[in-house]
Tab-separated table of C-alpha atoms in Angstrom:
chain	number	residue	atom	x	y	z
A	1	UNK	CA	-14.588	16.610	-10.408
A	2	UNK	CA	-12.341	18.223	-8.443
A	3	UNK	CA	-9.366	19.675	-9.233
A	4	UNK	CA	-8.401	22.569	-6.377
A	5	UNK	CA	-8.533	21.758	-3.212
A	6	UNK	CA	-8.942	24.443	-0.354
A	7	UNK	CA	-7.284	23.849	2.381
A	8	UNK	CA	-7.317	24.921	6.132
A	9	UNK	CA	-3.320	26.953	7.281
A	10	UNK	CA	-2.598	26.837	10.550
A	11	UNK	CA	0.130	28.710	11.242
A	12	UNK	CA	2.310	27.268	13.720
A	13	UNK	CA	5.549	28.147	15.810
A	14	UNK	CA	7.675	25.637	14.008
A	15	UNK	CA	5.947	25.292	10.212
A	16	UNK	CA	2.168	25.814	8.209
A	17	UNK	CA	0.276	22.574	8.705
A	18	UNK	CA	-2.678	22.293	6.521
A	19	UNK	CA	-5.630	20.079	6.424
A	20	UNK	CA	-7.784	19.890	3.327
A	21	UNK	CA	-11.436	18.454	4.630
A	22	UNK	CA	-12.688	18.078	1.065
A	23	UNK	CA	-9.912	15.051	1.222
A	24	UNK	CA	-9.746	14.023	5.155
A	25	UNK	CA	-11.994	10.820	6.055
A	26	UNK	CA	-11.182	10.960	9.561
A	27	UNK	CA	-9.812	7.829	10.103
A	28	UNK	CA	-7.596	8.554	12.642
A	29	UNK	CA	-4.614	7.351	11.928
A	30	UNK	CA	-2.442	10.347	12.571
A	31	UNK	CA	-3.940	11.309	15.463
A	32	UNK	CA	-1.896	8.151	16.735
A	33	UNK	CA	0.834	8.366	15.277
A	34	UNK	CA	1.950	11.937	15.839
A	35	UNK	CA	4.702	12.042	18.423
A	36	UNK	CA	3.871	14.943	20.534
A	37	UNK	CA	-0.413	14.203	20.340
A	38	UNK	CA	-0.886	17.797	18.800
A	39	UNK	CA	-3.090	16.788	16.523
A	40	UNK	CA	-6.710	16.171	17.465
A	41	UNK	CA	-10.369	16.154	16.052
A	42	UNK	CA	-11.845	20.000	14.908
A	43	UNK	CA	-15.208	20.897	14.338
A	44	UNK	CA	-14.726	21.115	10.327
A	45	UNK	CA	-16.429	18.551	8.779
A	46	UNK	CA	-14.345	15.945	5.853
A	47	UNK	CA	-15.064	14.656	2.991
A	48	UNK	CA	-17.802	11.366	4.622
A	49	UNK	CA	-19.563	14.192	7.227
A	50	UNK	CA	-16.882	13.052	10.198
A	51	UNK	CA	-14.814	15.903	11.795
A	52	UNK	CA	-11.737	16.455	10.188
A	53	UNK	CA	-8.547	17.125	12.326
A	54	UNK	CA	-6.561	20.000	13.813
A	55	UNK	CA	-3.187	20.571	15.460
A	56	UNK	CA	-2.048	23.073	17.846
A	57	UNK	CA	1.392	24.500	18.985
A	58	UNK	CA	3.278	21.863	20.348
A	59	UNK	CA	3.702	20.890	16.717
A	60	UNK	CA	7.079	19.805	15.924
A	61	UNK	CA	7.150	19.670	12.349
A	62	UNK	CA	8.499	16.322	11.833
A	63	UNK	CA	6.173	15.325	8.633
A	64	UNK	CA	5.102	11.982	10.155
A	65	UNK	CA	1.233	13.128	9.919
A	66	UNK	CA	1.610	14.003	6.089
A	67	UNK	CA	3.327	11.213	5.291
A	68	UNK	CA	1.092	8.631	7.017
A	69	UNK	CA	-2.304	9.994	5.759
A	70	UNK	CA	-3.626	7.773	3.098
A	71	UNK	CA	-5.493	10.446	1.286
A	72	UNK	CA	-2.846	13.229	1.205
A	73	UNK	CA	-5.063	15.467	3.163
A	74	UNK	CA	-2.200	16.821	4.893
A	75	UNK	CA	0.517	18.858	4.177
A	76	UNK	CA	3.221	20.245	6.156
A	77	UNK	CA	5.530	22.866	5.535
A	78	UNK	CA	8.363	23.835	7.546
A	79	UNK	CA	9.402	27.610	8.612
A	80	UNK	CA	12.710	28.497	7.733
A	81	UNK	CA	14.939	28.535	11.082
A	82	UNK	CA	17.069	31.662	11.802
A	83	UNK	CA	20.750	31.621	10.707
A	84	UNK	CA	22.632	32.380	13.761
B	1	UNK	CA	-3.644	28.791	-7.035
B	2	UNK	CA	-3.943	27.933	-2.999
B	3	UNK	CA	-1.914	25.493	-1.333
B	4	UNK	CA	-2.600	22.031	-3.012
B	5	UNK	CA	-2.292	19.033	-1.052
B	6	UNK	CA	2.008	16.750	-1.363
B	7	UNK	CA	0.129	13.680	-3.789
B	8	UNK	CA	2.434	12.047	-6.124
B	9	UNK	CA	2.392	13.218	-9.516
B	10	UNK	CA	1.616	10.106	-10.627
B	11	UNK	CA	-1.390	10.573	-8.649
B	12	UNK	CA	-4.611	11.421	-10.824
B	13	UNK	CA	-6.088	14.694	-9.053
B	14	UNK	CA	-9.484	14.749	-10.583
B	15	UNK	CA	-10.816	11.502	-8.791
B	16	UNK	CA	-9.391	12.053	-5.152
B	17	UNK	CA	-10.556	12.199	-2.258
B	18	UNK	CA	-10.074	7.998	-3.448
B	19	UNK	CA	-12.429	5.269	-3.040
B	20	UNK	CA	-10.945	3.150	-0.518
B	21	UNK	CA	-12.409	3.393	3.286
B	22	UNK	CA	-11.315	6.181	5.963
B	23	UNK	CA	-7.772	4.291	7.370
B	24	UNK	CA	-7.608	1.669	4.044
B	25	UNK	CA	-3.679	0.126	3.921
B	26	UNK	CA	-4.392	0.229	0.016
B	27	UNK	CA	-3.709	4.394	0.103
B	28	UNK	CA	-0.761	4.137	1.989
B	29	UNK	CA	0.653	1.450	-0.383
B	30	UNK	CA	-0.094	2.675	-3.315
B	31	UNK	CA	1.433	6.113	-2.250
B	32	UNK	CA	4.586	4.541	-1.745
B	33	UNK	CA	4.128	3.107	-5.361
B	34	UNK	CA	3.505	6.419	-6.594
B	35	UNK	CA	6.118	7.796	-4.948
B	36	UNK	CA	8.117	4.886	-6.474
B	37	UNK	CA	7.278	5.539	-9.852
B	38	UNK	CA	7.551	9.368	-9.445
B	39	UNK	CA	11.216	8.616	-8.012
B	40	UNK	CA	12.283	6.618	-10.981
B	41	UNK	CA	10.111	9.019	-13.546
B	42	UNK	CA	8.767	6.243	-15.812
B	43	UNK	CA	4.910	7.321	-15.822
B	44	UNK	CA	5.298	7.421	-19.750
B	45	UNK	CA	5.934	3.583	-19.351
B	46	UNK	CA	4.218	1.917	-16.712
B	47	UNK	CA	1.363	-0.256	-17.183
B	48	UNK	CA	-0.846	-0.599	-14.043
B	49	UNK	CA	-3.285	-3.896	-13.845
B	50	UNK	CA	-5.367	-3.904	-10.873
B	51	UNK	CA	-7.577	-6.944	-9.712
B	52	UNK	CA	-10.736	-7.858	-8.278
B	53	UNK	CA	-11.706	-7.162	-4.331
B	54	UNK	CA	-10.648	-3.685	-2.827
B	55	UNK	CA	-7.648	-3.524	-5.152
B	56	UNK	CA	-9.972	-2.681	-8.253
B	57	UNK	CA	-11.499	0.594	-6.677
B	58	UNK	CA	-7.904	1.738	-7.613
B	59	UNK	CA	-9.061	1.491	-11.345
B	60	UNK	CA	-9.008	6.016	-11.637
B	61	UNK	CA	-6.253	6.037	-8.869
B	62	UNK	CA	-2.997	7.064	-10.957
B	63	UNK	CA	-2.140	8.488	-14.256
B	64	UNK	CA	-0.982	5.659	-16.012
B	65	UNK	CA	-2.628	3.392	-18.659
B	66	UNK	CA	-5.073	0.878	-16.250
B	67	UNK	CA	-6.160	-2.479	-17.139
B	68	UNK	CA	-8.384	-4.068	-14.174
B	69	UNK	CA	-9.238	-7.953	-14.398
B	70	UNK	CA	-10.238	-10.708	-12.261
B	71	UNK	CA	-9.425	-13.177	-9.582
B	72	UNK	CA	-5.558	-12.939	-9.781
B	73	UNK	CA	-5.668	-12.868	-13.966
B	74	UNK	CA	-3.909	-9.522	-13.237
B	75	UNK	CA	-0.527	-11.449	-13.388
B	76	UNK	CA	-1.047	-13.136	-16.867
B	77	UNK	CA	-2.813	-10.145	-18.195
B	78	UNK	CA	0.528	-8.222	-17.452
B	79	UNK	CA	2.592	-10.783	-18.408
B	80	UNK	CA	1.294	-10.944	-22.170
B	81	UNK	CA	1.635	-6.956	-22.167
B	82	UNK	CA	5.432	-7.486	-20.848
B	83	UNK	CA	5.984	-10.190	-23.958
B	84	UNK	CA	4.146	-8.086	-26.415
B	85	UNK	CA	5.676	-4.981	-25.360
B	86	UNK	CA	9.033	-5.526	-23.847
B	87	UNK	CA	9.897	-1.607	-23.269
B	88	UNK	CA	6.650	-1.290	-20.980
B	89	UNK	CA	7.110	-1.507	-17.115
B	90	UNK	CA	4.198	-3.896	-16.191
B	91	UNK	CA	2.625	-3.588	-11.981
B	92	UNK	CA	0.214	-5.762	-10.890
B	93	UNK	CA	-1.776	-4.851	-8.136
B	94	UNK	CA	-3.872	-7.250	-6.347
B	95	UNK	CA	-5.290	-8.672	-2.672
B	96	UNK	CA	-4.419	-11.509	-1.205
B	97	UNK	CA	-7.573	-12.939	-2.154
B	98	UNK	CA	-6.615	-12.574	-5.818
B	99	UNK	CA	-3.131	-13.585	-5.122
B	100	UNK	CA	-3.346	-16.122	-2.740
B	101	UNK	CA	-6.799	-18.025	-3.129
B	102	UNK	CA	-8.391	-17.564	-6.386
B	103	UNK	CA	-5.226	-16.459	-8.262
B	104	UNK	CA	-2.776	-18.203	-6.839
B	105	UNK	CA	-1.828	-20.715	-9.841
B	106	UNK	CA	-1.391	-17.549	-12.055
B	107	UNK	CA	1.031	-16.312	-9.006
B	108	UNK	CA	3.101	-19.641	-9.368
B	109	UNK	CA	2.952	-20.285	-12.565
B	110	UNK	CA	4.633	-17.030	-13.218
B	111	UNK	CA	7.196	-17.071	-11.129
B	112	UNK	CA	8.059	-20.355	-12.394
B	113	UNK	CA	8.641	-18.897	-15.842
B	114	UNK	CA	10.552	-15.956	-14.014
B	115	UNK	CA	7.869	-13.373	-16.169
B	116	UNK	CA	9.772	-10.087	-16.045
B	117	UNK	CA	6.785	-8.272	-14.315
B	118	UNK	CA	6.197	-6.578	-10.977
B	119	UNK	CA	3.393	-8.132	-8.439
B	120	UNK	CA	2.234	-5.819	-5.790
B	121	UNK	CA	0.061	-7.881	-3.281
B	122	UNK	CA	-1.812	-6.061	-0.514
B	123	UNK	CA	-2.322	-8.486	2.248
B	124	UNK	CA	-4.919	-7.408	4.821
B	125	UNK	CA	-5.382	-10.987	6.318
B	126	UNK	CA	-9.260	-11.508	4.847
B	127	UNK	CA	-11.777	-10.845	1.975
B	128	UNK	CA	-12.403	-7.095	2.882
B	129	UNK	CA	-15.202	-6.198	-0.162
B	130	UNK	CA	-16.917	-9.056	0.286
B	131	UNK	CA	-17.817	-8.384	4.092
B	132	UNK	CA	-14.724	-9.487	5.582
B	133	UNK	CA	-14.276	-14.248	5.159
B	134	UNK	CA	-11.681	-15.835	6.658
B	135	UNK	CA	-8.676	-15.678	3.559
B	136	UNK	CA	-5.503	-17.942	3.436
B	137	UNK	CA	-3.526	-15.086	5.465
B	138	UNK	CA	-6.004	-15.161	8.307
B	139	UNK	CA	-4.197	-15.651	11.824
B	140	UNK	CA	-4.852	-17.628	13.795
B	141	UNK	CA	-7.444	-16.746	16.394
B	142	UNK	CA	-8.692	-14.025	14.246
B	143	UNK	CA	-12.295	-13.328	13.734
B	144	UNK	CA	-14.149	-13.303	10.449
B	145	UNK	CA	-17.239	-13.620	9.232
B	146	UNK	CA	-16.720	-16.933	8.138
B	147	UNK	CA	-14.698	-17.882	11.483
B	148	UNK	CA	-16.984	-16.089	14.542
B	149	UNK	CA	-14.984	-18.174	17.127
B	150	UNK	CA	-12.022	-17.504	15.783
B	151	UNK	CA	-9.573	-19.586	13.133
B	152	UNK	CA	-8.908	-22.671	14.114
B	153	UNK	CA	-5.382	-23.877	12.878
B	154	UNK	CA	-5.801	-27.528	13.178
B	155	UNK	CA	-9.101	-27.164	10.821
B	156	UNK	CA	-8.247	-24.242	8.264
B	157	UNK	CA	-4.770	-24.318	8.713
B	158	UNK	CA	-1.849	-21.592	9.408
B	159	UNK	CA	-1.460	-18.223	7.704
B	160	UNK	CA	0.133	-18.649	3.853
B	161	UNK	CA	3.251	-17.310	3.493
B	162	UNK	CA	3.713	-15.888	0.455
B	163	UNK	CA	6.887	-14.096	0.055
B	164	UNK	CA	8.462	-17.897	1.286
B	165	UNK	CA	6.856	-19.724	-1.074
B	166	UNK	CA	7.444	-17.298	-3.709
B	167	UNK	CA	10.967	-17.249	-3.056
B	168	UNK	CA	11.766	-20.774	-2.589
B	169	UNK	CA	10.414	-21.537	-5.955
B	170	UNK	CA	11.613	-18.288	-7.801
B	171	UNK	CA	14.644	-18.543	-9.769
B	172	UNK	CA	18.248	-16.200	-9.982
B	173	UNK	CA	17.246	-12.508	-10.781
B	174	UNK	CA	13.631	-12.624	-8.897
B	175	UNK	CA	13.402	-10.108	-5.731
B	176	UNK	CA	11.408	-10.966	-3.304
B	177	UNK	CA	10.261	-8.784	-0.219
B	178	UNK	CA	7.177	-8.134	2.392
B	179	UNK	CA	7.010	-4.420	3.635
B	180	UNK	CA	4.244	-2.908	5.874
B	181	UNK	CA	2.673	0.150	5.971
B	182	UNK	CA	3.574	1.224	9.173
B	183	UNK	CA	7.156	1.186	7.729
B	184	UNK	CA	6.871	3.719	4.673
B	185	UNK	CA	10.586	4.466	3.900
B	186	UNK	CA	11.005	0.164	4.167
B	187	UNK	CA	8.128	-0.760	1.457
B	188	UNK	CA	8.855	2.619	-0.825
B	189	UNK	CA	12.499	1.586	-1.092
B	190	UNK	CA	11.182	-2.305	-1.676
B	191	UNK	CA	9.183	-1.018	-4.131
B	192	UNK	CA	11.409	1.062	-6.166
B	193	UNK	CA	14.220	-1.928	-5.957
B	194	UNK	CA	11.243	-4.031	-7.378
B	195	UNK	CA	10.800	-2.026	-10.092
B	196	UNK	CA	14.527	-1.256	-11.153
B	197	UNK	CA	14.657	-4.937	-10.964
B	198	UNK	CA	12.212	-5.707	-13.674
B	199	UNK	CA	13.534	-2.295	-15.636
B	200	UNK	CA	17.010	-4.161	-15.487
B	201	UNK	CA	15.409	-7.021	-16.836
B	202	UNK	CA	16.529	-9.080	-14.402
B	203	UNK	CA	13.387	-11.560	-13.419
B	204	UNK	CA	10.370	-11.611	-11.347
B	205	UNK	CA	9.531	-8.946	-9.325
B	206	UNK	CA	7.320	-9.344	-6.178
B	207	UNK	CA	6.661	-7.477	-3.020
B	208	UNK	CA	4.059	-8.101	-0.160
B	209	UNK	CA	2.974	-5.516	1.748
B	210	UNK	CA	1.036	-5.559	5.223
B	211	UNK	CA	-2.144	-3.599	4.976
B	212	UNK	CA	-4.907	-2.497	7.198
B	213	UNK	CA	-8.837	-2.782	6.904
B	214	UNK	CA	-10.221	-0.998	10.016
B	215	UNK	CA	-13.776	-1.393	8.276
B	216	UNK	CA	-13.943	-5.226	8.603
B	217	UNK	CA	-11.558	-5.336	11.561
B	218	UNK	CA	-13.702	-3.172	13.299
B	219	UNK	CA	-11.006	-1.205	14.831
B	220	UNK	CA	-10.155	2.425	15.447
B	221	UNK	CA	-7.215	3.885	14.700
B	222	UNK	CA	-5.002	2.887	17.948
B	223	UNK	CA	-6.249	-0.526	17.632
B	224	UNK	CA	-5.522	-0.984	13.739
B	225	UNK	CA	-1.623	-0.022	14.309
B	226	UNK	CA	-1.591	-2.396	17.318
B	227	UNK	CA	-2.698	-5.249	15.331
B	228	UNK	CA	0.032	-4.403	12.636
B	229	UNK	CA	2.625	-3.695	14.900
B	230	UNK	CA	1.664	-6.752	17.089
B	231	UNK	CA	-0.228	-9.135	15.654
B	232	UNK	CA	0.283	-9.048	11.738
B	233	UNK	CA	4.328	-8.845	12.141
B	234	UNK	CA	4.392	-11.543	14.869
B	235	UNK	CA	3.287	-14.200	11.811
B	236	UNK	CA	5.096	-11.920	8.923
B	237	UNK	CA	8.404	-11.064	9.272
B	238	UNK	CA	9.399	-8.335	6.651
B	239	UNK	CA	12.177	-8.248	4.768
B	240	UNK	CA	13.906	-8.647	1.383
B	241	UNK	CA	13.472	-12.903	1.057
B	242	UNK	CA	15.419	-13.271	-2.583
B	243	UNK	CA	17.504	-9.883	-4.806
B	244	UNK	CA	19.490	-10.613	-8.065
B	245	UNK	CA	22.912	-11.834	-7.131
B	246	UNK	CA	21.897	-13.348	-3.920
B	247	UNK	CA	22.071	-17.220	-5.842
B	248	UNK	CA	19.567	-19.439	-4.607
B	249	UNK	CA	20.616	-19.838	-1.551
B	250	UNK	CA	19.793	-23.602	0.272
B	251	UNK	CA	18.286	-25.270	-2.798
B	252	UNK	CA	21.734	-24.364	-4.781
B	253	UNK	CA	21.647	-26.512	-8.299
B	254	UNK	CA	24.416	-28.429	-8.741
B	255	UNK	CA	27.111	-27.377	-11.570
């Protein structure tokens, strides 16, 4: 039973995207349907032994990766922008 | 306490990472039902029946009171909880093997007494726990265990639409709509609208939504979307099909 999950920051120009491998079965799907590719395989193992996945600056923060994973093993959180 | 991962709260923690395959439709859609329920706070309340195929393995998946049966008795199950408990909020969850083949009478016959229950059918176009047979929903074309060359229309017919027949039989107060999960927003709102409509008291409740099985497809992850996108919406068009108020449309009654 598991009840925390430990998750891997990345910290990010435009927010903290996190990946939790105990919950990522690297399927795939979000590596196809994020709109500026950023996010791609890593060498962290998931939850069935398959790599989980990473993403890298050209991140835009638009929440399309955490919404479409079907385990919840990502999580996005945007930076606050600067008031001008 | 680190950074846990954005599940529903209806979600139960203890038994994720879930049961379903890497890429399975049935997380997606039963996200957007938690998200559903979490929207419209009624955990307390909801009764969750789940049937047999794939859709059982969601037996731990929330934190609601579960009943799981068999072969599309999901839908009369709930319906004697709805009758002996009016103030519950009844969902059940099943394939379209349960819903469609097997369980199909219990499908009709329910709608025909306008039960005031929610049916959530997952429709992945075959018998995925079994090893992947041809189902009603098959396309045409498609290959299945049962149908290596293919489905052949003129033998096994076209794919069963359910939504239409559901709607053309379902009386005033039913809602009727077929989401996909490559359109989140689209099935979450269907599914909260379903919902409301059976908390309102209004009729039947039912909502098909397009799912994925990459396992018994045998398709990565580009190539599962494209048949979605492509294939699966070419033969289902999504959309709300029947919603309380709306009359019934062609088949009018006379009065």
């Amino acid at each position: 039973m598991t009840l925390e999950f430990v998750g891997r920051t990345m910290d990010l120009e435009k927010g903290y995207w996190t990946v939790f491998p105990d919950l990522c079965k690297g399927c795939g799907l979000c590596i196809e349907k994020c709109p500026v590719d950023c996010i791609d395989w890593s060498d962290v193992l998931g939850a069935y032994g398959t790599p989980s996945v990473k993403a890298d600056n050209r991140c835009i923060a638009c929440g399309i990766c955490q919404n479409i994973c079907p385990d919840c093993a990502l999580r996005l959180d945007k930076k606050k922008t600067k008031e001008h | 306490m680190q950074l846990q991962p954005a599940m529903p709260r209806s979600w139960r923690v203890d038994t994720k990472p879930h049961k379903f395959c890497p890429g399975c439709g049935h997380g997606l859609i039963l996200k957007c039902l938690g998200q559903a329920v979490d929207e419209l706070g009624i955990e307390d309340r909801v009764v969750y029946g789940c049937d047999i195929g794939c859709s059982l393995l969601s037996w731990d998946f929330f934190n609601l009171d579960t009943v799981q049966t068999h072969h599309g008795r999901t839908t009369p199950v709930m319906t004697g909880i709805k009758r002996a408990r009016p103030e519950l909020i009844c969902i059940a969850y099943m394939g379209d093997g349960g819903g469609y083949s097997i369980g199909v009478q219990h499908l009709v016959s329910s709608v025909h007494r306008n039960e005031k229950i929610t049916v959530v059918l997952a429709n992945n176009t075959q018998y995925a726990m079994t090893g992947g047979q041809m189902a009603p929903t098959t396309l045409p074309g498609q290959k299945t265990e049962t149908t290596p060359y293919g489905r052949d229309p003129e033998v096994t017919g076209f794919p069963f639409q359910g939504p239409e027949m559901v709607s053309a039989i379902a009386r005033e107060g039913a809602y009727v709509a077929r989401g996909s999960i490559s359109n989140m927003r689209q099935l979450t709102g269907y599914l909260k609208k379903a919902l409301v409509n059976q908390i309102e008291g209004n009729g039947f409740s039912f909502v098909e939504a397009l799912s994925a099985c990459p396992t018994n497809w045998r398709t990565n992850a580009s190539e599962t979307w494209s048949f979605i996108d492509k294939e699966m919406h070419g033969h289902f068009k999504t959309g709300e099909f029947k919603t309380p108020g709306s009359g019934q449309g062609e088949v009018r009654a006379d009065e």
